[in-house]
PDB file of C-alpha atoms and ligand atoms in Angstrom:
ATOM      1  CA  MET A   2      -4.241 -25.786  82.849  1.00 46.00           C
ATOM      2  CA  GLY A   3      -6.832 -23.109  83.266  1.00 52.00           C
ATOM      3  CA  ASN A   4      -5.885 -19.647  84.407  1.00 81.00           C
ATOM      4  CA  PHE A   5      -5.918 -20.482  88.074  1.00 95.00           C
ATOM      5  CA  LYS A   6      -4.047 -22.816  90.474  1.00 98.00           C
ATOM      6  CA  LYS A   7      -5.750 -24.744  93.312  1.00 98.00           C
ATOM      7  CA  GLY A   8      -3.232 -26.925  94.983  1.00 98.00           C
ATOM      8  CA  ILE A   9      -1.455 -28.703  97.798  1.00 98.00           C
ATOM      9  CA  VAL A  10       2.251 -28.958  98.464  1.00 98.00           C
ATOM     10  CA  ALA A  11       3.450 -32.260 100.012  1.00 98.00           C
ATOM     11  CA  VAL A  12       6.792 -33.831 100.961  1.00 98.00           C
ATOM     12  CA  PRO A  13       7.506 -37.454 100.006  1.00 98.00           C
ATOM     13  CA  ASP A  14       6.660 -38.759 103.513  1.00 96.00           C
ATOM     14  CA  ASP A  15       3.170 -37.341 103.215  1.00 97.00           C
ATOM     15  CA  PHE A  16       2.321 -40.075 100.710  1.00 98.00           C
ATOM     16  CA  LYS A  17       2.784 -42.751 103.426  1.00 98.00           C
ATOM     17  CA  GLY A  18      -0.619 -44.344 103.555  1.00 98.00           C
ATOM     18  CA  VAL A  19      -2.364 -41.724 101.363  1.00 98.00           C
ATOM     19  CA  ASP A  20      -2.871 -41.508  97.539  1.00 98.00           C
ATOM     20  CA  TRP A  21      -2.604 -37.750  97.392  1.00 98.00           C
ATOM     21  CA  ILE A  22      -2.743 -37.797  93.608  1.00 98.00           C
ATOM     22  CA  GLY A  23      -6.165 -39.392  93.577  1.00 98.00           C
ATOM     23  CA  LYS A  24      -7.355 -37.420  96.599  1.00 98.00           C
ATOM     24  CA  ALA A  25      -6.365 -34.067  95.177  1.00 98.00           C
ATOM     25  CA  LYS A  26      -7.987 -34.951  91.817  1.00 98.00           C
ATOM     26  CA  SER A  27     -11.242 -36.176  93.294  1.00 98.00           C
ATOM     27  CA  ALA A  28     -11.516 -33.082  95.588  1.00 98.00           C
ATOM     28  CA  GLY A  29     -11.390 -30.837  92.455  1.00 98.00           C
ATOM     29  CA  LEU A  30      -7.958 -29.409  92.943  1.00 98.00           C
ATOM     30  CA  ASN A  31      -5.773 -29.086  89.910  1.00 98.00           C
ATOM     31  CA  THR A  32      -2.165 -28.868  91.092  1.00 98.00           C
ATOM     32  CA  LEU A  33       0.198 -31.086  93.183  1.00 98.00           C
ATOM     33  CA  GLY A  34       3.427 -29.570  94.348  1.00 98.00           C
ATOM     34  CA  ILE A  35       6.275 -31.692  95.674  1.00 98.00           C
ATOM     35  CA  HIS A  36       8.517 -30.091  98.300  1.00 98.00           C
ATOM     36  CA  SER A  37      11.889 -31.645  99.203  1.00 97.00           C
ATOM     37  CA  GLY A  38      11.618 -30.495 102.806  1.00 93.00           C
ATOM     38  CA  GLY A  39      12.871 -27.649 105.000  1.00 88.00           C
ATOM     39  CA  GLY A  40      15.964 -27.183 107.083  1.00 81.00           C
ATOM     40  CA  ALA A  41      18.931 -25.124 106.209  1.00 77.00           C
ATOM     41  CA  ALA A  42      20.108 -27.118 103.111  1.00 87.00           C
ATOM     42  CA  HIS A  43      20.005 -30.550 101.629  1.00 94.00           C
ATOM     43  CA  ASP A  44      20.502 -32.317  98.290  1.00 96.00           C
ATOM     44  CA  ILE A  45      17.022 -32.064  96.692  1.00 97.00           C
ATOM     45  CA  PHE A  46      17.436 -35.321  94.693  1.00 98.00           C
ATOM     46  CA  VAL A  47      18.263 -37.396  97.867  1.00 97.00           C
ATOM     47  CA  ASN A  48      15.231 -36.015  99.630  1.00 97.00           C
ATOM     48  CA  LEU A  49      12.882 -36.354  96.618  1.00 98.00           C
ATOM     49  CA  GLY A  50      13.918 -40.034  95.894  1.00 98.00           C
ATOM     50  CA  GLU A  51      11.386 -41.686  93.625  1.00 98.00           C
ATOM     51  CA  TYR A  52       9.303 -38.502  93.547  1.00 98.00           C
ATOM     52  CA  ALA A  53      11.915 -37.026  91.177  1.00 98.00           C
ATOM     53  CA  SER A  54      11.450 -39.868  88.773  1.00 98.00           C
ATOM     54  CA  THR A  55       9.941 -39.827  85.285  1.00 98.00           C
ATOM     55  CA  GLU A  56       7.643 -42.597  86.362  1.00 98.00           C
ATOM     56  CA  PHE A  57       6.186 -40.390  89.175  1.00 98.00           C
ATOM     57  CA  GLN A  58       5.900 -37.479  86.797  1.00 98.00           C
ATOM     58  CA  GLN A  59       3.976 -39.601  84.264  1.00 98.00           C
ATOM     59  CA  ARG A  60       1.699 -40.948  87.038  1.00 98.00           C
ATOM     60  CA  VAL A  61       0.751 -37.331  88.055  1.00 98.00           C
ATOM     61  CA  ALA A  62       0.305 -36.375  84.340  1.00 98.00           C
ATOM     62  CA  ALA A  63      -1.983 -39.401  83.760  1.00 98.00           C
ATOM     63  CA  SER A  64      -4.248 -38.326  86.577  1.00 98.00           C
ATOM     64  CA  GLY A  65      -4.853 -34.939  84.919  1.00 98.00           C
ATOM     65  CA  LEU A  66      -3.170 -32.993  87.727  1.00 98.00           C
ATOM     66  CA  GLU A  67      -0.483 -30.486  87.142  1.00 98.00           C
ATOM     67  CA  LEU A  68       2.969 -31.200  88.797  1.00 98.00           C
ATOM     68  CA  GLU A  69       5.467 -28.749  90.005  1.00 98.00           C
ATOM     69  CA  TYR A  70       8.387 -28.946  92.431  1.00 98.00           C
ATOM     70  CA  GLU A  71       8.889 -26.439  95.260  1.00 98.00           C
ATOM     71  CA  LEU A  72      12.539 -26.709  96.511  1.00 98.00           C
ATOM     72  CA  HIS A  73      15.109 -25.198  98.824  1.00 97.00           C
ATOM     73  CA  ALA A  74      17.796 -25.960  96.252  1.00 97.00           C
ATOM     74  CA  SER A  75      20.766 -24.057  97.544  1.00 97.00           C
ATOM     75  CA  LYS A  76      23.029 -27.136  97.732  1.00 96.00           C
ATOM     76  CA  ASN A  77      22.235 -28.128  94.218  1.00 98.00           C
ATOM     77  CA  LEU A  78      22.353 -24.601  92.795  1.00 98.00           C
ATOM     78  CA  MET A  79      25.860 -23.906  94.283  1.00 97.00           C
ATOM     79  CA  PRO A  80      27.537 -27.267  94.747  1.00 96.00           C
ATOM     80  CA  GLU A  81      29.848 -27.528  97.772  1.00 95.00           C
ATOM     81  CA  LYS A  82      32.628 -28.882  95.592  1.00 96.00           C
ATOM     82  CA  TRP A  83      33.504 -25.254  94.568  1.00 98.00           C
ATOM     83  CA  PHE A  84      34.257 -24.283  98.156  1.00 98.00           C
ATOM     84  CA  ASP A  85      37.848 -25.566  98.359  1.00 97.00           C
ATOM     85  CA  THR A  86      39.095 -23.755  95.272  1.00 98.00           C
ATOM     86  CA  HIS A  87      36.625 -20.865  95.211  1.00 98.00           C
ATOM     87  CA  PRO A  88      35.302 -19.912  98.715  1.00 98.00           C
ATOM     88  CA  GLU A  89      34.427 -16.393  97.233  1.00 98.00           C
ATOM     89  CA  TYR A  90      31.529 -18.017  95.384  1.00 98.00           C
ATOM     90  CA  PHE A  91      29.819 -18.543  98.694  1.00 98.00           C
ATOM     91  CA  GLN A  92      28.140 -16.097 101.238  1.00 97.00           C
ATOM     92  CA  GLN A  93      30.237 -14.048 103.658  1.00 97.00           C
ATOM     93  CA  THR A  94      28.843 -14.024 107.176  1.00 95.00           C
ATOM     94  CA  GLN A  95      28.020 -10.722 108.883  1.00 91.00           C
ATOM     95  CA  ARG A  96      29.966 -11.168 112.050  1.00 89.00           C
ATOM     96  CA  SER A  97      33.017 -13.365 111.377  1.00 90.00           C
ATOM     97  CA  MET A  98      33.264 -12.175 107.816  1.00 92.00           C
ATOM     98  CA  GLU A  99      34.187 -15.689 106.760  1.00 96.00           C
ATOM     99  CA  ARG A 100      32.972 -17.441 103.629  1.00 96.00           C
ATOM    100  CA  VAL A 101      30.747 -20.424 104.616  1.00 94.00           C
ATOM    101  CA  LYS A 102      29.423 -23.190 102.358  1.00 93.00           C
ATOM    102  CA  ASP A 103      26.293 -24.263 104.211  1.00 89.00           C
ATOM    103  CA  PHE A 104      23.910 -21.634 103.091  1.00 92.00           C
ATOM    104  CA  ASN A 105      23.640 -19.276 100.055  1.00 96.00           C
ATOM    105  CA  TRP A 106      26.096 -17.607  97.721  1.00 98.00           C
ATOM    106  CA  CYS A 107      27.774 -14.310  96.726  1.00 98.00           C
ATOM    107  CA  VAL A 108      25.364 -12.661  94.293  1.00 98.00           C
ATOM    108  CA  SER A 109      27.841  -9.947  93.211  1.00 98.00           C
ATOM    109  CA  ASN A 110      30.216 -12.519  91.827  1.00 98.00           C
ATOM    110  CA  PRO A 111      29.457 -13.086  88.114  1.00 98.00           C
ATOM    111  CA  ASP A 112      31.019 -16.586  88.231  1.00 98.00           C
ATOM    112  CA  THR A 113      28.680 -17.566  91.013  1.00 98.00           C
ATOM    113  CA  LEU A 114      25.689 -16.511  88.958  1.00 98.00           C
ATOM    114  CA  LYS A 115      26.991 -18.494  85.935  1.00 98.00           C
ATOM    115  CA  ILE A 116      27.077 -21.617  88.109  1.00 98.00           C
ATOM    116  CA  ILE A 117      23.675 -21.031  89.615  1.00 98.00           C
ATOM    117  CA  GLY A 118      22.230 -20.573  86.144  1.00 98.00           C
ATOM    118  CA  ASN A 119      23.844 -23.782  84.785  1.00 98.00           C
ATOM    119  CA  SER A 120      22.768 -25.738  87.854  1.00 98.00           C
ATOM    120  CA  ALA A 121      19.261 -24.446  87.522  1.00 98.00           C
ATOM    121  CA  ALA A 122      19.041 -25.520  83.905  1.00 98.00           C
ATOM    122  CA  ASP A 123      20.156 -29.056  84.966  1.00 98.00           C
ATOM    123  CA  ILE A 124      17.607 -29.217  87.717  1.00 98.00           C
ATOM    124  CA  ILE A 125      14.740 -28.035  85.361  1.00 98.00           C
ATOM    125  CA  ARG A 126      15.812 -30.714  82.800  1.00 98.00           C
ATOM    126  CA  ARG A 127      15.350 -33.424  85.474  1.00 98.00           C
ATOM    127  CA  LEU A 128      12.346 -31.875  87.216  1.00 98.00           C
ATOM    128  CA  PRO A 129      10.087 -30.483  84.537  1.00 98.00           C
ATOM    129  CA  SER A 130       7.041 -28.550  85.701  1.00 98.00           C
ATOM    130  CA  SER A 131       3.729 -29.025  83.751  1.00 98.00           C
ATOM    131  CA  THR A 132       2.666 -25.495  84.754  1.00 98.00           C
ATOM    132  CA  HIS A 133       6.062 -24.200  83.542  1.00 98.00           C
ATOM    133  CA  ASP A 134       6.394 -22.572  86.970  1.00 98.00           C
ATOM    134  CA  TYR A 135       9.760 -23.345  88.614  1.00 98.00           C
ATOM    135  CA  PHE A 136      10.373 -22.867  92.326  1.00 98.00           C
ATOM    136  CA  LEU A 137      14.094 -23.149  92.998  1.00 98.00           C
ATOM    137  CA  TRP A 138      14.734 -21.295  96.221  1.00 97.00           C
ATOM    138  CA  ALA A 139      17.619 -20.440  98.383  1.00 96.00           C
ATOM    139  CA  CYS A 140      18.336 -22.209 101.659  1.00 95.00           C
ATOM    140  CA  ASP A 141      15.667 -22.444 104.335  1.00 95.00           C
ATOM    141  CA  ALA A 142      17.280 -20.239 106.981  1.00 90.00           C
ATOM    142  CA  PRO A 143      16.812 -16.567 107.588  1.00 86.00           C
ATOM    143  CA  GLY A 144      19.610 -14.162 107.368  1.00 85.00           C
ATOM    144  CA  GLN A 145      21.903 -16.375 105.376  1.00 92.00           C
ATOM    145  CA  TRP A 146      22.785 -13.920 102.535  1.00 96.00           C
ATOM    146  CA  CYS A 147      26.078 -12.478 101.583  1.00 97.00           C
ATOM    147  CA  HIS A 148      27.596  -9.561 103.627  1.00 97.00           C
ATOM    148  CA  CYS A 149      30.649  -8.923 101.364  1.00 98.00           C
ATOM    149  CA  ARG A 150      31.365  -5.476 100.140  1.00 97.00           C
ATOM    150  CA  GLY A 151      29.863  -6.183  96.698  1.00 98.00           C
ATOM    151  CA  CYS A 152      26.629  -7.667  98.088  1.00 98.00           C
ATOM    152  CA  THR A 153      25.955  -5.472 101.021  1.00 96.00           C
ATOM    153  CA  PRO A 154      24.259  -2.714  98.989  1.00 98.00           C
ATOM    154  CA  TYR A 155      21.455  -5.184  98.444  1.00 98.00           C
ATOM    155  CA  THR A 156      18.794  -6.206 100.884  1.00 98.00           C
ATOM    156  CA  PHE A 157      18.159  -9.952 101.395  1.00 98.00           C
ATOM    157  CA  SER A 158      15.067  -9.629  99.151  1.00 98.00           C
ATOM    158  CA  GLU A 159      17.222  -8.048  96.430  1.00 98.00           C
ATOM    159  CA  GLN A 160      19.872 -10.709  96.689  1.00 98.00           C
ATOM    160  CA  ALA A 161      17.155 -13.339  96.363  1.00 98.00           C
ATOM    161  CA  LEU A 162      15.670 -11.556  93.343  1.00 98.00           C
ATOM    162  CA  ILE A 163      19.167 -11.324  91.665  1.00 98.00           C
ATOM    163  CA  SER A 164      19.245 -15.102  92.114  1.00 98.00           C
ATOM    164  CA  ALA A 165      15.742 -15.608  90.749  1.00 98.00           C
ATOM    165  CA  ASN A 166      16.493 -13.430  87.787  1.00 98.00           C
ATOM    166  CA  THR A 167      19.609 -15.535  86.981  1.00 98.00           C
ATOM    167  CA  ILE A 168      17.558 -18.773  87.316  1.00 98.00           C
ATOM    168  CA  ALA A 169      14.787 -17.211  85.142  1.00 98.00           C
ATOM    169  CA  ASP A 170      17.304 -16.426  82.294  1.00 98.00           C
ATOM    170  CA  ALA A 171      18.669 -19.982  82.461  1.00 98.00           C
ATOM    171  CA  ALA A 172      15.279 -21.605  82.723  1.00 98.00           C
ATOM    172  CA  VAL A 173      14.006 -20.430  79.348  1.00 98.00           C
ATOM    173  CA  THR A 174      16.981 -22.228  77.646  1.00 98.00           C
ATOM    174  CA  VAL A 175      15.358 -25.457  78.762  1.00 98.00           C
ATOM    175  CA  ASP A 176      11.678 -24.607  78.788  1.00 98.00           C
ATOM    176  CA  PRO A 177      10.854 -21.519  76.630  1.00 98.00           C
ATOM    177  CA  GLN A 178       7.665 -20.926  78.682  1.00 98.00           C
ATOM    178  CA  ALA A 179       9.446 -21.078  81.988  1.00 98.00           C
ATOM    179  CA  LYS A 180       8.490 -18.717  84.768  1.00 98.00           C
ATOM    180  CA  VAL A 181      10.612 -18.691  87.915  1.00 98.00           C
ATOM    181  CA  CYS A 182       9.666 -17.954  91.508  1.00 98.00           C
ATOM    182  CA  TYR A 183      10.917 -15.197  93.759  1.00 98.00           C
ATOM    183  CA  LEU A 184      10.009 -16.507  97.180  1.00 98.00           C
ATOM    184  CA  ALA A 185       8.617 -13.991  99.618  1.00 98.00           C
ATOM    185  CA  TYR A 186       9.280 -15.732 102.988  1.00 97.00           C
ATOM    186  CA  LEU A 187      10.900 -14.947 106.244  1.00 96.00           C
ATOM    187  CA  ASP A 188      13.571 -12.372 105.417  1.00 96.00           C
ATOM    188  CA  THR A 189      12.566 -11.786 101.784  1.00 98.00           C
ATOM    189  CA  LEU A 190       8.975 -10.650 102.454  1.00 98.00           C
ATOM    190  CA  GLU A 191      10.018  -7.091 102.025  1.00 98.00           C
ATOM    191  CA  THR A 192       9.624  -5.928  98.441  1.00 98.00           C
ATOM    192  CA  PRO A 193      12.919  -5.652  96.517  1.00 98.00           C
ATOM    193  CA  ARG A 194      13.594  -2.096  95.194  1.00 98.00           C
ATOM    194  CA  LEU A 195      17.140  -1.897  93.711  1.00 98.00           C
ATOM    195  CA  VAL A 196      16.598  -4.914  91.446  1.00 98.00           C
ATOM    196  CA  ARG A 197      13.705  -5.313  89.022  1.00 98.00           C
ATOM    197  CA  PRO A 198      12.197  -8.736  88.330  1.00 98.00           C
ATOM    198  CA  ARG A 199      12.586 -10.242  84.858  1.00 98.00           C
ATOM    199  CA  PRO A 200       9.291 -10.510  82.916  1.00 98.00           C
ATOM    200  CA  ASN A 201       9.213 -14.254  83.667  1.00 98.00           C
ATOM    201  CA  VAL A 202       9.759 -13.966  87.364  1.00 98.00           C
ATOM    202  CA  ILE A 203       6.622 -14.638  89.453  1.00 98.00           C
ATOM    203  CA  CYS A 204       6.278 -14.146  93.192  1.00 98.00           C
ATOM    204  CA  GLU A 205       5.241 -16.727  95.735  1.00 98.00           C
ATOM    205  CA  TYR A 206       4.085 -15.317  99.079  1.00 98.00           C
ATOM    206  CA  ALA A 207       4.599 -17.732 102.011  1.00 98.00           C
ATOM    207  CA  PRO A 208       3.515 -16.011 105.124  1.00 98.00           C
ATOM    208  CA  TYR A 209       5.073 -18.496 107.589  1.00 97.00           C
ATOM    209  CA  ARG A 210       5.012 -16.124 110.634  1.00 97.00           C
ATOM    210  CA  ARG A 211       1.538 -14.745 110.177  1.00 98.00           C
ATOM    211  CA  SER A 212      -1.141 -15.585 112.831  1.00 98.00           C
ATOM    212  CA  TYR A 213      -3.787 -18.233 112.175  1.00 97.00           C
ATOM    213  CA  GLU A 214      -5.923 -16.877 115.094  1.00 97.00           C
ATOM    214  CA  TYR A 215      -7.119 -14.180 112.675  1.00 98.00           C
ATOM    215  CA  ALA A 216      -7.539 -13.870 108.888  1.00 98.00           C
ATOM    216  CA  ILE A 217      -4.621 -12.406 107.036  1.00 98.00           C
ATOM    217  CA  CYS A 218      -6.648  -9.169 106.349  1.00 98.00           C
ATOM    218  CA  ASP A 219      -7.697  -8.833 110.107  1.00 98.00           C
ATOM    219  CA  SER A 220      -5.977  -5.881 111.626  1.00 97.00           C
ATOM    220  CA  ARG A 221      -6.435  -7.253 115.132  1.00 98.00           C
ATOM    221  CA  SER A 222      -3.313  -9.350 114.567  1.00 98.00           C
ATOM    222  CA  GLY A 223       0.005  -7.316 114.602  1.00 98.00           C
ATOM    223  CA  ALA A 224       1.625 -10.170 112.616  1.00 98.00           C
ATOM    224  CA  ASN A 225      -0.994 -10.075 109.997  1.00 98.00           C
ATOM    225  CA  ARG A 226      -0.893  -6.251 109.755  1.00 98.00           C
ATOM    226  CA  GLN A 227       2.726  -6.609 108.898  1.00 98.00           C
ATOM    227  CA  HIS A 228       2.179  -9.480 106.492  1.00 98.00           C
ATOM    228  CA  LEU A 229      -0.600  -7.618 104.795  1.00 98.00           C
ATOM    229  CA  LYS A 230       1.668  -4.644 104.177  1.00 98.00           C
ATOM    230  CA  TYR A 231       4.312  -6.997 102.602  1.00 98.00           C
ATOM    231  CA  LEU A 232       1.625  -8.501 100.404  1.00 98.00           C
ATOM    232  CA  ILE A 233       0.228  -5.212  99.146  1.00 98.00           C
ATOM    233  CA  GLU A 234       3.719  -3.946  98.242  1.00 98.00           C
ATOM    234  CA  LEU A 235       4.671  -7.196  96.490  1.00 98.00           C
ATOM    235  CA  LEU A 236       1.411  -6.992  94.504  1.00 98.00           C
ATOM    236  CA  GLU A 237       2.379  -3.510  93.383  1.00 98.00           C
ATOM    237  CA  LEU A 238       5.650  -4.744  92.017  1.00 98.00           C
ATOM    238  CA  PHE A 239       4.607  -8.088  90.515  1.00 98.00           C
ATOM    239  CA  GLY A 240       0.877  -7.595  89.775  1.00 98.00           C
ATOM    240  CA  ALA A 241      -1.890 -10.026  90.706  1.00 98.00           C
ATOM    241  CA  GLU A 242      -1.390 -12.252  87.669  1.00 97.00           C
ATOM    242  CA  LYS A 243       2.123 -13.174  88.874  1.00 98.00           C
ATOM    243  CA  MET A 244       1.264 -13.651  92.551  1.00 98.00           C
ATOM    244  CA  HIS A 245       1.078 -17.138  93.974  1.00 98.00           C
ATOM    245  CA  ILE A 246       0.103 -17.964  97.582  1.00 98.00           C
ATOM    246  CA  LEU A 247       1.748 -20.724  99.436  1.00 98.00           C
ATOM    247  CA  GLU A 248      -0.073 -21.019 102.755  1.00 98.00           C
ATOM    248  CA  TYR A 249       0.280 -23.249 105.790  1.00 98.00           C
ATOM    249  CA  TRP A 250      -3.412 -23.856 106.520  1.00 98.00           C
ATOM    250  CA  LEU A 251      -2.978 -27.612 106.357  1.00 97.00           C
ATOM    251  CA  ASP A 252       0.665 -27.795 107.576  1.00 96.00           C
ATOM    252  CA  GLY A 253       0.846 -30.117 110.535  1.00 92.00           C
ATOM    253  CA  SER A 254       4.570 -29.301 110.893  1.00 90.00           C
ATOM    254  CA  LEU A 255       3.911 -25.645 111.598  1.00 90.00           C
ATOM    255  CA  TYR A 256       3.419 -26.020 115.389  1.00 84.00           C
ATOM    256  CA  GLY A 257       4.500 -29.583 115.947  1.00 73.00           C
ATOM    257  CA  LYS A 258       7.807 -30.957 117.005  1.00 73.00           C
ATOM    258  CA  PRO A 259       9.587 -33.452 114.793  1.00 70.00           C
ATOM    259  CA  GLY A 260       7.926 -36.836 115.118  1.00 71.00           C
ATOM    260  CA  ASP A 261       4.664 -35.763 116.798  1.00 77.00           C
ATOM    261  CA  LEU A 262       1.308 -35.611 115.127  1.00 81.00           C
ATOM    262  CA  HIS A 263       0.225 -32.012 115.695  1.00 85.00           C
ATOM    263  CA  LYS A 264      -2.982 -30.768 114.171  1.00 89.00           C
ATOM    264  CA  SER A 265      -2.566 -28.250 111.317  1.00 93.00           C
ATOM    265  CA  PRO A 266      -3.668 -24.608 112.034  1.00 94.00           C
ATOM    266  CA  PHE A 267      -6.687 -25.089 109.817  1.00 96.00           C
ATOM    267  CA  ASN A 268      -9.813 -23.234 110.785  1.00 97.00           C
ATOM    268  CA  LYS A 269     -12.468 -23.206 108.013  1.00 98.00           C
ATOM    269  CA  LYS A 270     -13.766 -19.754 108.880  1.00 98.00           C
ATOM    270  CA  ILE A 271     -10.232 -18.175 108.900  1.00 98.00           C
ATOM    271  CA  ALA A 272      -9.190 -20.106 105.767  1.00 98.00           C
ATOM    272  CA  GLU A 273     -12.327 -18.943 103.865  1.00 98.00           C
ATOM    273  CA  GLU A 274     -11.781 -15.331 104.939  1.00 98.00           C
ATOM    274  CA  ASP A 275      -8.131 -15.606 103.726  1.00 98.00           C
ATOM    275  CA  ILE A 276      -9.072 -17.130 100.389  1.00 98.00           C
ATOM    276  CA  ARG A 277     -11.905 -14.669  99.875  1.00 98.00           C
ATOM    277  CA  PHE A 278      -9.445 -11.847 100.517  1.00 98.00           C
ATOM    278  CA  TYR A 279      -6.612 -13.214  98.375  1.00 98.00           C
ATOM    279  CA  THR A 280      -8.922 -13.764  95.496  1.00 98.00           C
ATOM    280  CA  SER A 281     -10.512 -10.322  95.920  1.00 98.00           C
ATOM    281  CA  LEU A 282      -7.110  -8.923  95.171  1.00 98.00           C
ATOM    282  CA  GLY A 283      -7.140 -10.747  91.828  1.00 98.00           C
ATOM    283  CA  ILE A 284      -4.797 -13.538  92.956  1.00 98.00           C
ATOM    284  CA  LYS A 285      -5.624 -16.788  91.161  1.00 98.00           C
ATOM    285  CA  ASN A 286      -2.894 -19.121  92.394  1.00 98.00           C
ATOM    286  CA  ILE A 287      -3.612 -20.601  95.726  1.00 98.00           C
ATOM    287  CA  THR A 288      -1.785 -23.546  97.354  1.00 98.00           C
ATOM    288  CA  THR A 289      -1.161 -24.872 100.837  1.00 98.00           C
ATOM    289  CA  PHE A 290       1.409 -27.076 102.436  1.00 98.00           C
ATOM    290  CA  ILE A 291       0.018 -30.358 103.792  1.00 97.00           C
ATOM    291  CA  VAL A 292       3.268 -31.349 105.495  1.00 95.00           C
ATOM    292  CA  ARG A 293       2.819 -34.248 107.907  1.00 94.00           C
ATOM    293  CA  MET A 294      -0.701 -34.975 106.653  1.00 96.00           C
ATOM    294  CA  ASP A 295       0.104 -38.629 106.021  1.00 96.00           C
ATOM    295  CA  GLY A 296      -2.068 -41.738 106.569  1.00 97.00           C
ATOM    296  CA  ALA A 297      -1.470 -41.652 110.365  1.00 95.00           C
ATOM    297  CA  TYR A 298      -2.604 -38.045 110.498  1.00 95.00           C
ATOM    298  CA  LEU A 299      -5.757 -38.687 108.519  1.00 96.00           C
ATOM    299  CA  GLU A 300      -6.513 -41.648 110.748  1.00 96.00           C
ATOM    300  CA  LYS A 301      -6.170 -39.452 113.838  1.00 94.00           C
ATOM    301  CA  TYR A 302      -7.920 -36.252 112.622  1.00 94.00           C
ATOM    302  CA  SER A 303      -9.775 -37.502 109.502  1.00 96.00           C
ATOM    303  CA  ASP A 304      -9.521 -35.670 106.175  1.00 97.00           C
ATOM    304  CA  ARG A 305     -12.176 -33.103 107.154  1.00 97.00           C
ATOM    305  CA  GLU A 306      -9.610 -30.159 107.049  1.00 97.00           C
ATOM    306  CA  PHE A 307      -8.450 -31.150 103.612  1.00 98.00           C
ATOM    307  CA  GLN A 308     -11.996 -31.505 102.285  1.00 98.00           C
ATOM    308  CA  ASP A 309     -12.955 -28.165 103.778  1.00 98.00           C
ATOM    309  CA  TYR A 310      -9.991 -26.542 102.230  1.00 98.00           C
ATOM    310  CA  ALA A 311     -10.876 -28.015  98.827  1.00 98.00           C
ATOM    311  CA  GLU A 312     -14.522 -26.947  99.238  1.00 98.00           C
ATOM    312  CA  VAL A 313     -13.454 -23.279 100.042  1.00 98.00           C
ATOM    313  CA  VAL A 314     -10.794 -22.931  97.347  1.00 98.00           C
ATOM    314  CA  ASN A 315     -13.184 -24.440  94.697  1.00 98.00           C
ATOM    315  CA  LYS A 316     -15.894 -21.867  95.887  1.00 97.00           C
ATOM    316  CA  TYR A 317     -13.555 -18.852  95.137  1.00 97.00           C
ATOM    317  CA  LEU A 318     -11.601 -20.299  92.151  1.00 96.00           C
ATOM    318  CA  GLY A 319     -14.328 -22.139  90.285  1.00 81.00           C
TER     319      GLY A 319
HETATM  320 ZN1   ZN B  29      28.956 -11.250  98.188  1.00 73.49          ZN
END
């Protein structure tokens, strides 16, 4: 791949009635990300189904697109089977001070980190990334980090980075070129300070709670002022080369209720201002979720938003 990424990130259901491989390729994009879905926690392989198969991976490779997986992998990284014998591997809640198995883990326990590293290596073996970028994230629920005595010195961002560092060390045993994502999202947007990223840890910035009424750099939005501050601090730590943007411009699930067909927040003028700004910072990896942009969506709203996104991202990332 060149030295920039122009992509879309889809869940398996988004392929109903749409050939996203062909569509992304013919629109001049270069990367297809597969997401196993949101919600607190799930088995990634159950959700991915055939999209985890070698056959699918080969089909994407044959098209000339890069393929990567973007996954809330907590259930696979720390399998529930450990809970009965080792509840101390799992997170301790803040209020009831109980160990719970449904979310993340205890990052100050070395045995926990060993399990997470081993699990990550297994996942990477089954889900290779042609970009060598691996996105194995914690659960998709804010505040679900460990509050035990050993973990409580660390912010949620620092607990997430300890986890990413562990995965990064394990990943290179399977793919020597592996880079592993620290996800800056919800409660991990704040830059980690007590923990330093490994050299092969990259940062993906997913500004879920920003405003789409204004560009990310537009100070008229309070949410965007806050998100811009997070972005600038993350850039200082990771550097532009290692920054990846995962936006929601084409995400029809952002405002919609499950089951409905809500339009994505896409506005060409805002998206262009965002992309112009991100690239002006030296960021060369830009992707957006297209969740719920399936055949029915395109029938209702046409593919204008997708084509406009492709046009703008191609303009700034030749
Ligand atoms: Zn802990």
